[in-house]
Every structure is written in C-alpha cells, then in structure tokens.
C-alpha cells in the first residue's frame, strides 16, 4: 500500500478485497498477454530457433511479470495460467510451448518473493521487489532456478513425449557448433537461452513498472 499524502485519508484494504483485486488483475493481464500473443504471432513465430522451437522474441511473459509487480504474487501466477492457455492459439508446438513458457516464468515470480518475504516484514512487498539491488540479487537466483527447471523439463520431455531416440539429433548448429549434439547440446544451450530470456523477462517489466512509477499510482500491494 502507498503512504497517504498530507490532507489525504489512508485507506486499508481488507484481505478479501485485496484477493479480489489480485484475481481481477491476473485475469485482465492474462487476457492482455493473449491479445498481445495473437497480434505479435507472426513476429514471435518468425523468431523461433530452428530445431528448438524457442522464440528469441516473446513479450507475453513480460505482461505476466508486469502483473506481478503491480498487483502481487497471486495475480502474477493467475496471469501466467490464463496467458499460457492463450498461447495455445499461436504456438506451433501445441501445448508443449505454453507449458515450457509457464514453467520458465513461474520461478521469476515465486523465488524473489519467497526470499524477500523472510526479511523486512514491516515493509510492503512491492517496496521489497522495487529495491534494485534486491531485485537483481533475487533475480539472479530465480534465473538459476529457472535454468535448472528447464534442463529437467527438457530431459523429462525427451523421455516421455518427444522420445529419447530423438535426443542424439539435437545439436548446437544454431551457434555454429553442429558437431555438439545430444545431452551436451541440451546442457549448453538451455542455460544460454534461459539466461537471455530470463534477464529480459525481469529487466523490461521492472523498468516499465518502476520507471513509469505505476507502483506508486496504484499501490495494490
């Protein structure tokens, strides 16, 4: 909550009203990310890396993180869920891409708050996240977690969905290293692409929300 200015009466929202705001915010931003995905589908799909299916430019997750920074954790997670269903409309892989996108984004929302929630209990959550040094520190940890999750997801899908027989054909040809294949290729490329995407997912929403002071204008959490 933002502090009341002189001459203003500070209002305190009840737990139920805060929950309703988060539900509404999550639903709205989830729908917004879906609209963005549909509108930008040609650009997003054109930026997909051959052989991997990962888009180099996909701002839908930026909307989810923006929702988290403005409305709070529950809203951010709700927008991730609803927005992931929206990605089904454009992702050529069907449901696989949205599942990976969801699993890659959730750590960026949960990990920072779990870390910061243990400290400075007298400071609102939004102010904890706003602190640049803490945001960077927790962001680095969340990206490390993201990389671990995505490495696990890749191998899980090779075993259960794609077929383990296809793993030897995965290569780093996109990096000009076509002779590196299989497990080694996954262990090298997954951290690289998730470090790039994770850094963008955290940096762009941070500057959009706190640079324009949207947190001060709304002060939802």
XYZ file of C-alpha atoms in Angstrom:
221
model
C 0.000 0.000 0.000
C 1.258 3.534 -0.739
C 1.571 6.055 2.071
C -1.116 8.706 2.447
C -0.141 12.240 1.499
C -0.903 15.277 3.675
C -4.621 16.009 3.625
C -5.480 12.510 2.454
C -7.022 9.687 4.461
C -5.113 6.444 4.244
C -7.383 3.556 3.363
C -6.667 -0.023 4.295
C -7.978 -2.781 2.058
C -9.355 -5.925 3.606
C -7.843 -9.309 2.781
C -10.897 -10.207 0.710
C -10.755 -7.003 -1.343
C -7.027 -7.481 -1.955
C -7.714 -11.011 -3.152
C -10.444 -9.782 -5.497
C -8.063 -7.153 -6.902
C -5.397 -9.774 -7.489
C -7.863 -12.126 -9.169
C -9.139 -9.337 -11.399
C -5.645 -8.080 -12.183
C -4.423 -11.566 -13.034
C -7.377 -12.252 -15.311
C -7.069 -8.898 -17.086
C -3.328 -9.173 -17.671
C -3.655 -12.819 -18.704
C -6.169 -11.749 -21.342
C -3.910 -8.849 -22.343
C -0.977 -11.232 -22.869
C -3.196 -13.414 -25.054
C -4.171 -10.446 -27.230
C -0.507 -9.453 -27.484
C 0.474 -13.000 -28.443
C -2.147 -13.137 -31.207
C -1.232 -9.703 -32.583
C 2.515 -10.398 -32.494
C 2.218 -14.058 -33.547
C 3.951 -13.551 -36.932
C 6.930 -11.868 -35.243
C 7.090 -14.342 -32.360
C 6.933 -17.399 -34.612
C 9.430 -15.918 -37.074
C 11.935 -15.543 -34.230
C 11.774 -19.221 -33.239
C 15.105 -21.044 -33.279
C 15.147 -23.864 -35.809
C 15.429 -27.229 -34.120
C 14.498 -25.871 -30.707
C 11.201 -24.059 -31.227
C 12.145 -21.353 -28.731
C 11.244 -17.775 -29.683
C 14.001 -15.200 -29.340
C 11.322 -12.506 -29.038
C 8.237 -13.316 -26.981
C 6.989 -10.439 -24.791
C 3.940 -12.297 -23.464
C 5.806 -13.243 -20.295
C 6.702 -9.565 -19.791
C 2.991 -8.923 -19.282
C 2.863 -11.644 -16.613
C 5.809 -10.165 -14.710
C 4.327 -6.661 -15.009
C 1.123 -8.023 -13.497
C 3.135 -9.493 -10.613
C 4.963 -6.222 -9.955
C 1.742 -4.181 -9.948
C -0.823 -6.500 -8.361
C 1.171 -9.099 -6.447
C 2.091 -12.771 -6.470
C -1.348 -14.348 -6.878
C -2.172 -12.012 -9.750
C 1.120 -12.811 -11.443
C 0.505 -16.545 -11.188
C -3.074 -16.204 -12.431
C -1.906 -14.219 -15.456
C 0.689 -16.943 -16.141
C -2.008 -19.628 -16.119
C -4.557 -17.760 -18.233
C -1.900 -16.374 -20.557
C -0.444 -19.846 -21.109
C -3.830 -21.057 -22.341
C -3.856 -18.070 -24.666
C -0.540 -19.178 -26.161
C -2.264 -22.319 -27.396
C -3.742 -20.114 -30.110
C -0.375 -19.336 -31.716
C 2.225 -21.883 -30.629
C 3.046 -24.334 -33.452
C 4.064 -26.982 -30.895
C 0.547 -27.126 -29.460
C 0.504 -27.387 -25.669
C 4.244 -28.068 -25.212
C 5.414 -24.489 -25.800
C 2.915 -22.925 -23.365
C 3.844 -25.487 -20.678
C 7.529 -24.632 -21.056
C 6.752 -20.905 -21.041
C 4.727 -21.260 -17.852
C 7.367 -23.339 -16.064
C 10.097 -20.909 -17.116
C 8.240 -17.815 -15.889
C 6.845 -19.014 -12.545
C 10.261 -19.124 -10.797
C 10.753 -15.442 -11.664
C 7.639 -14.646 -9.639
C 7.840 -17.075 -6.746
C 11.563 -17.145 -5.907
C 12.087 -13.374 -5.351
C 9.068 -13.110 -3.076
C 9.952 -16.217 -1.077
C 13.406 -14.791 -0.402
C 12.287 -11.256 0.422
C 9.301 -12.360 2.480
C 11.678 -13.631 5.136
C 13.090 -10.139 5.682
C 11.838 -6.635 6.427
C 8.334 -7.690 7.421
C 7.355 -4.099 8.158
C 7.844 -3.083 4.514
C 5.217 -3.777 1.863
C 6.020 -6.468 -0.663
C 6.055 -4.063 -3.606
C 8.766 -1.971 -1.986
C 10.849 -5.073 -1.332
C 10.699 -6.010 -5.001
C 11.336 -2.426 -6.105
C 14.761 -2.211 -4.437
C 17.204 -2.529 -7.390
C 19.914 -4.420 -5.510
C 17.447 -6.917 -4.068
C 15.691 -7.272 -7.404
C 18.964 -8.104 -9.144
C 20.108 -10.467 -6.391
C 16.848 -12.387 -6.217
C 16.562 -12.225 -9.998
C 19.900 -13.996 -10.420
C 18.776 -16.748 -8.037
C 15.418 -17.099 -9.809
C 17.134 -17.388 -13.212
C 19.432 -20.107 -11.831
C 16.330 -21.950 -10.604
C 14.682 -21.387 -13.982
C 17.667 -22.907 -15.780
C 17.586 -25.959 -13.513
C 13.850 -26.390 -14.058
C 14.149 -26.097 -17.820
C 17.027 -28.554 -18.049
C 14.900 -31.016 -16.113
C 11.870 -30.284 -18.293
C 13.838 -30.918 -21.478
C 15.073 -34.325 -20.367
C 11.643 -35.206 -18.951
C 10.021 -34.456 -22.302
C 12.650 -36.407 -24.205
C 11.842 -39.404 -22.039
C 8.061 -39.072 -22.077
C 6.876 -37.023 -25.074
C 9.495 -36.454 -27.764
C 11.218 -39.806 -27.439
C 14.706 -40.477 -26.139
C 15.713 -41.646 -29.640
C 15.488 -38.009 -30.824
C 17.969 -36.679 -28.267
C 21.096 -37.540 -30.322
C 19.771 -35.368 -33.174
C 19.617 -32.211 -31.041
C 22.579 -30.003 -31.902
C 24.117 -26.579 -31.458
C 24.050 -25.852 -35.167
C 22.314 -22.567 -34.364
C 25.550 -21.497 -32.651
C 27.708 -22.802 -35.472
C 28.628 -25.871 -33.425
C 26.787 -28.586 -35.279
C 29.178 -31.270 -34.057
C 27.948 -30.817 -30.473
C 24.821 -32.913 -30.057
C 22.635 -34.827 -27.615
C 22.912 -34.324 -23.865
C 25.856 -31.951 -24.223
C 23.885 -29.682 -26.559
C 20.958 -29.519 -24.129
C 23.242 -28.786 -21.160
C 24.949 -25.951 -23.054
C 22.084 -24.331 -24.935
C 19.399 -24.467 -22.229
C 21.336 -22.245 -19.773
C 22.280 -19.805 -22.546
C 18.763 -19.264 -23.903
C 17.177 -19.131 -20.440
C 19.759 -16.671 -19.164
C 18.943 -14.424 -22.126
C 15.161 -14.809 -21.859
C 15.120 -14.638 -18.051
C 17.144 -11.421 -17.995
C 14.725 -9.801 -20.463
C 11.683 -11.092 -18.559
C 12.931 -9.402 -15.393
C 14.543 -6.240 -16.745
C 11.902 -4.982 -19.199
C 8.921 -5.204 -16.767
C 10.985 -3.649 -13.958
C 11.793 -0.536 -15.978
C 8.263 -0.292 -17.383
C 6.603 -0.517 -13.957
C 9.001 1.311 -11.670
C 10.408 3.662 -14.301
C 6.908 4.986 -15.002
C 6.018 4.761 -11.275
C 2.985 2.586 -11.909
C 3.549 1.030 -8.493
C 3.080 4.436 -6.831
C -0.010 5.230 -8.872
C -1.772 2.004 -7.988
C -0.120 0.645 -4.825
C -2.085 -2.608 -4.859
C 0.270 -4.496 -2.595
